[in-house]
C-alpha positions in Angstrom: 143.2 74.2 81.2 139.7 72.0 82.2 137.5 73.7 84.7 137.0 71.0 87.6 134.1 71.1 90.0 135.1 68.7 93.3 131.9 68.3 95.2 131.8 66.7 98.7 129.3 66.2 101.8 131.0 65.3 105.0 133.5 65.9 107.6 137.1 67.0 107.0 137.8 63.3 106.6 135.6 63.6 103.3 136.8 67.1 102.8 140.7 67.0 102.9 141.1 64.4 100.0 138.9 67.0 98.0 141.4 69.8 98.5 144.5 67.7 98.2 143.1 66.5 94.8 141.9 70.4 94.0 145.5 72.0 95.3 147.4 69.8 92.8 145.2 70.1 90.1 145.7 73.5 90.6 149.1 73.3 90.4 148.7 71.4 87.1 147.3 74.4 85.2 143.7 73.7 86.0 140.5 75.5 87.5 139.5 73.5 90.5 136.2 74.8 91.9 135.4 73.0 95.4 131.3 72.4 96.5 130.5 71.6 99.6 129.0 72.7 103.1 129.0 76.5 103.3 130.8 75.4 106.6 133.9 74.7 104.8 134.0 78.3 102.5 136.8 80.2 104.8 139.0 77.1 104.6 138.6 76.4 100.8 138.7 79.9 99.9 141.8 80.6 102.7 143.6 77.9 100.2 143.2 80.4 97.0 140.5 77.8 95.8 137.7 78.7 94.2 134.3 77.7 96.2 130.5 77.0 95.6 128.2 76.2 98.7 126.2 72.6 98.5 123.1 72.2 100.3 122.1 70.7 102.9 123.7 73.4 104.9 124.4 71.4 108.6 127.0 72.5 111.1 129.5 69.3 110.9 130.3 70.8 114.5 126.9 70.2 115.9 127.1 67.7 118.6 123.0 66.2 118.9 123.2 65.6 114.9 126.6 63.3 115.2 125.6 61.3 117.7 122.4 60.4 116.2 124.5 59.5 112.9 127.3 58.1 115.2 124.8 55.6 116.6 126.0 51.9 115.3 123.0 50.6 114.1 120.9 53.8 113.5 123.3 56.2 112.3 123.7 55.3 108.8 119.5 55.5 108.5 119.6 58.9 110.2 122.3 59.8 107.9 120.6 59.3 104.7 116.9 59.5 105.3 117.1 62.6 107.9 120.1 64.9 106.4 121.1 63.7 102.7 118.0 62.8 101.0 115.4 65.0 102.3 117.8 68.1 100.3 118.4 66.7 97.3 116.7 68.8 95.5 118.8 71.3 97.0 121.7 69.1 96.7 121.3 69.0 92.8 120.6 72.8 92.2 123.6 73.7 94.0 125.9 71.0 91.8 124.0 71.8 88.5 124.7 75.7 89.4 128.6 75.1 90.2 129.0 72.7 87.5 127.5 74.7 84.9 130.5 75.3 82.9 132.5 72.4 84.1 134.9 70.2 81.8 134.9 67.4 84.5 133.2 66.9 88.1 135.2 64.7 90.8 132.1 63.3 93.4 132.4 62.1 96.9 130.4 59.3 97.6 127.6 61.1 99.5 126.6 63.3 96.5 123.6 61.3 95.5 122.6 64.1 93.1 125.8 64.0 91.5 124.8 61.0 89.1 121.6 63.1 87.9 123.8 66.1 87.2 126.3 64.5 85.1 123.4 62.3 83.3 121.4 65.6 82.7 124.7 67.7 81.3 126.4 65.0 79.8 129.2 65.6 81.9 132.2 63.2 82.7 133.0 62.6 86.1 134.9 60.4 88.8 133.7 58.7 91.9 135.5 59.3 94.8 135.7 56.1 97.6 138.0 56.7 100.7 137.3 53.4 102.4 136.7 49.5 101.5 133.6 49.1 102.9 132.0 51.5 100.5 132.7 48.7 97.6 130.7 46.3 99.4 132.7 43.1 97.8 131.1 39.9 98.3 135.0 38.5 97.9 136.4 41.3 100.6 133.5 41.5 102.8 133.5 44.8 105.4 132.1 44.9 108.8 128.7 46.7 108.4 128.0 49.0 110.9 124.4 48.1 110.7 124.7 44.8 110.9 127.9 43.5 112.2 126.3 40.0 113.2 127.4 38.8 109.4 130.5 39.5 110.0 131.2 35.7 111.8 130.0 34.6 107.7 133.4 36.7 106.0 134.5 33.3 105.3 131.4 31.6 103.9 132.6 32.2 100.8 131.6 35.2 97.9 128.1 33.7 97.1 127.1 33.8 100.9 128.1 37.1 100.9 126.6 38.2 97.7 123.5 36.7 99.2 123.9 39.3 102.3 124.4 42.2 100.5 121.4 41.4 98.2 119.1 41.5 101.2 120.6 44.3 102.2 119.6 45.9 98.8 116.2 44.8 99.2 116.0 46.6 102.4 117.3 49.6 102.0 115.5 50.4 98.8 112.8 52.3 100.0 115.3 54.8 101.3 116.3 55.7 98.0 112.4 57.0 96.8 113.5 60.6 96.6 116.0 60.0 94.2 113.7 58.0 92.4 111.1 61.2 92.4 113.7 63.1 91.2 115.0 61.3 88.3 111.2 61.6 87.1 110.7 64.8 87.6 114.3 65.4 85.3 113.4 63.3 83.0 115.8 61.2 83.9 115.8 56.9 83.8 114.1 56.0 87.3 115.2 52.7 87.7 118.1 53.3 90.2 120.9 52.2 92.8 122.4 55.1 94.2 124.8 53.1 96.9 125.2 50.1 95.9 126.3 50.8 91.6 125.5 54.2 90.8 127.6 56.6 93.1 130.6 54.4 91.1 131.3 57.0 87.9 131.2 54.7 84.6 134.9 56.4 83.8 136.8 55.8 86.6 136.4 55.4 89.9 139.6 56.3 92.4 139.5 54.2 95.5 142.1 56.5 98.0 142.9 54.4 100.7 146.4 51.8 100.4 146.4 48.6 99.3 147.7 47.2 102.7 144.2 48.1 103.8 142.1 46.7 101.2 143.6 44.9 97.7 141.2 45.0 94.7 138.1 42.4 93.9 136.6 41.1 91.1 133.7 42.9 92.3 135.2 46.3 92.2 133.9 48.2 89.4 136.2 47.3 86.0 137.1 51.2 85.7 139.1 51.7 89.6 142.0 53.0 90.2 143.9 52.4 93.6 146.5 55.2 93.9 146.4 55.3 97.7 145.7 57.7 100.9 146.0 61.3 99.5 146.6 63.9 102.1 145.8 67.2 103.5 147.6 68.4 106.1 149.1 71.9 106.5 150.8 73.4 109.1 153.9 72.7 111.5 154.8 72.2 114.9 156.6 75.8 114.9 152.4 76.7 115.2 152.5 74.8 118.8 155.7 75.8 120.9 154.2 74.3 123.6 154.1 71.2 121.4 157.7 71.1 120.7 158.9 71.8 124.0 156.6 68.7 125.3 158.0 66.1 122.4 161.2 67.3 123.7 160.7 66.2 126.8 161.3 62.6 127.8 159.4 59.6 126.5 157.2 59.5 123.1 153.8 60.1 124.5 150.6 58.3 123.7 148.5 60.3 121.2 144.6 60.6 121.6 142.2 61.8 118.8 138.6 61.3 118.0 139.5 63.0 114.3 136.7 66.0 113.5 133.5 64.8 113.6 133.2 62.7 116.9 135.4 64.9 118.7 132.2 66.4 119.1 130.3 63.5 121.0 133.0 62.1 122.9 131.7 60.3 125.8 134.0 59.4 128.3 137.3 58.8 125.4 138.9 61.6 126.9 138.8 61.0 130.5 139.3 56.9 129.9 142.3 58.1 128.1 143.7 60.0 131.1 143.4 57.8 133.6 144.6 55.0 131.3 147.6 57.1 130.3 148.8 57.5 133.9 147.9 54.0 134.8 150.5 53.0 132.3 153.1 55.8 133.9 153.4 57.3 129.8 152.7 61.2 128.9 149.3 62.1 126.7 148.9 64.5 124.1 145.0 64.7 123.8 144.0 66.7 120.5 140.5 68.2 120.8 139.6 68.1 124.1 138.0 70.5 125.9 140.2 70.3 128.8 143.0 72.9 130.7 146.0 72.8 127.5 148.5 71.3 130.3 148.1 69.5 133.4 151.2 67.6 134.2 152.3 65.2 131.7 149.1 65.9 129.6 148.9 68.1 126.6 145.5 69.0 125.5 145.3 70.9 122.4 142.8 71.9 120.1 144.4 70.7 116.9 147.5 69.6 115.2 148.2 68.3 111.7 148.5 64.9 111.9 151.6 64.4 110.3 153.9 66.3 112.9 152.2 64.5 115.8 151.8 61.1 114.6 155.5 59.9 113.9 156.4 61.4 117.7 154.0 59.1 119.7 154.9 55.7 120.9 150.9 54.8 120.2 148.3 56.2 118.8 144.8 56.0 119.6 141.8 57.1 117.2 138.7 56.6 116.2 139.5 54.7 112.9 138.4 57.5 110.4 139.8 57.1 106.5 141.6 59.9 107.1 142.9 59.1 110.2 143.6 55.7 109.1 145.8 56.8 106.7 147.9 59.2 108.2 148.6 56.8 111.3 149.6 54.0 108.7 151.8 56.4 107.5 153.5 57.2 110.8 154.5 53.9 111.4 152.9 54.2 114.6 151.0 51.0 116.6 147.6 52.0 116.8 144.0 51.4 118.9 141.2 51.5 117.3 137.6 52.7 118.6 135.3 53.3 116.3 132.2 55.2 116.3 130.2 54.6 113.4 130.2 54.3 109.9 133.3 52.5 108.2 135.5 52.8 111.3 134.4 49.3 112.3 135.8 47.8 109.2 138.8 49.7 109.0 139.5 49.0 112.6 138.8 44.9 111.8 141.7 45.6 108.9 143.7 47.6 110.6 144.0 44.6 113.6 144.6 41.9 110.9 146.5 43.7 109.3 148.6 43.2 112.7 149.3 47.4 113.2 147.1 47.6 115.8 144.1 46.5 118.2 140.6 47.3 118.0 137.9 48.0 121.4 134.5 48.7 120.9 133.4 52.4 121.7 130.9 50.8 124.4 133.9 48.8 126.2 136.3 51.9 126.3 137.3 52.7 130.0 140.6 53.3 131.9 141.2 49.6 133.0 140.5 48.5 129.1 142.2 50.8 127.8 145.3 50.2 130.0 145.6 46.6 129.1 145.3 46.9 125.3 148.0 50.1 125.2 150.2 47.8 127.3 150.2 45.2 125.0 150.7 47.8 121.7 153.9 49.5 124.1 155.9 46.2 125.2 155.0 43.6 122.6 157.4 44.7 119.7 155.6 43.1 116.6 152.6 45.9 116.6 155.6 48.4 116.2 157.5 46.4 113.7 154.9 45.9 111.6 153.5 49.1 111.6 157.2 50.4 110.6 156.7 47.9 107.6 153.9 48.9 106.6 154.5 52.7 106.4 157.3 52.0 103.8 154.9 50.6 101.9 152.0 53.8 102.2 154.5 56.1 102.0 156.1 54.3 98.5 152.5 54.9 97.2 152.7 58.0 95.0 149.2 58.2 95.1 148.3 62.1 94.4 150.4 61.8 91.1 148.4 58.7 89.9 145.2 60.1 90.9 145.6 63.7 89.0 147.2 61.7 86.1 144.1 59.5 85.8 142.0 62.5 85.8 143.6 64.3 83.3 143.3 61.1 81.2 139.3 61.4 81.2 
């Protein structure tokens, strides 16, 4: 048995992957220990997991926080420099505490201070990365929310792209100053990059999202592994009668979500989504609203696990969330995209070349834009067929096996 400490920062999108990898190492024989918000303790705990609290301490619910984060061009800035970096301290107390006795750590990407634990207990560990854009290839370049102007140069070739991402480094580099003071104060080498090479662990490195979304460049690090999407997702639709008696009803509906975390600053998806679901003569199921539960041919509920919802929907239409991502892919459902903030861009860009889906910008969401792009994911058949094609090849992916298999190799 190896005692394994699983530390995240994030919404249930970064949290869910943790506790699928936890639950089956689990089941494995092991001691899986998760760190993370004191937010999440009732949930990890409620799974007979074994839980450590991780500074900062912010309510992933709290609506003025995500949409300053949620903010395209500010919102990754806000994110590090205003609620990351400002605990790390805190941050690496917590993980040195909870890791203590460790055999093995498994990191999600936002745990700066996870690099400095491992380095100061000469501990083995593995880097977590639930979407491309976090690799920032110069051969597979993302859409960056920060700067989505460079996207026109994806096909410039790697060494324009290289070039990009270099100023990008330059930059950004006086973000990363406490973890620079820190590393002195340990002890520890100061010369650092903590998002660009160092959140990758020098063992192995498990990239969890399908290759349909993203296929592996030379600029990857040498030691990742691509299992796939891992999932989270308990619960059935025996939990929501009302639920079942609405799928039973007539047509597939069109399925709205903004997935956990901008749910909570929703602007006007909700109502857009209404008015564009009657336009178009279809039933709604709306999950996370804060509306009346049923209003004609609209279901509003609070939550749902993906998995029973998505395969029952004739579209669906999300935010463009890793975790999201995957489980629509999975469904086999057409999808539209809107994306607010951080890789959702980029996995909305894929998902539309990839030729599941269609992508419209937050800011051009209403009910007339909303209506034409549904209509063409509803009658032109090639969205639907090859989103049917390409959840064979998600679901063929056995990608929690691989994953706990590579971790018991280390």
């Amino acid at each position: 048995m190896s005692r394994i400490v699983l530390a995240t920062i994030g919404s249930l999108g970064d949290l869910h992957p943790m506790l699928a990898l936890a639950l089956e190492l689990k089941r494995r024989g092991h001691r899986a220990t998760v760190a993370s918000t004191a937010y999440y303790r009732e949930k990890v705990v409620g799974l007979g997991l074994d839980f450590h609290a991780l500074r900062p301490d912010w309510d992933p619910t709290d609506q003025e926080l995500i949409a300053q984060c949620a903010d395209l061009k500010s919102g990754p800035e806000v994110l590090f420099r205003r609620l990351i970096l400002p605990h790390l301290r805190a941050t690496y107390d917590d993980l040195v505490a909870a890791a203590a006795e460790a055999d093995l750590m498994i990191v999600g990407e936002l745990v700066y201070a996870a690099p400095l634990v491992a380095e100061k207990l000469g501990l083995r560990w593995a880097s977590v990365i639930l979407s491309p854009t976090s690799f920032f290839s110069a051969h597979d370049p993302s859409l960056l929310v920060n700067i989505p102007s460079v996207y026109r140069l994806r096909k410039a070739g790697w060494m324009v792209n290289r070039a990009i991402l270099e100023f990008g480094k330059l930059v950004s580099r006086h973000w990363w100053k406490p973890v620079r003071q820190l590393r002195c104060e340990l002890g520890l080498r100061v010369q650092c990059d903590p998002i660009f090479k160092d959140k990758f662990s020098p063992e192995l490195v498990l990239a969890l999202f399908a290759r349909s979304l993203a296929q592996a460049q030379p600029d990857w690090p040498k030691q990742t592994l691509q299992p796939g999407f891992v999932y989270f997702d308990r619960g059935g639709t025996e939990d929501y009668p009302e639920l079942e008696d609405f799928l039973a009803r007539d047509h597939a509906p069109i399925v709205f979500t903004l997935g956990s975390t901008a749910v909570h600053n929703p602007g006007n998806f909700y109502e857009a989504s209404v008015a564009a679901a009657l336009k178009l003569g279809r039933r709604a199921v709306l999950l996370g609203a804060k509306r009346e539960a049923l209003v004609g041919e609209v279901l509003t509920l609070p939550y749902v696990p993906y998995s029973k919802i998505f395969p029952h929907a004739a579209t669906i239409v999300h935010q463009g969330g890793s975790g999201t991502t995957g489980q629509a892919l999975r469904s086999g459902r057409p999808q539209l995209i809107v994306p607010y903030g951080w890789d959702q861009p980029d996995n909305g860009a894929r998902l539309e070349r990839l030729g599941v889906g269609l992508c419209l910008a937050r800011s051009a969401y209403s009910a007339e834009s909303a209506t034409a792009v549904l209509s063409r994911l509803l009658t032109e058949p090639n969205f639907a067929a090859r989103a049917r094609g390409i959840a064979t090849q998600v679901e063929s992916e056995e990608a929690l096996m691989l994953a706990c298999d590579a971790v018991e190799a280390i």
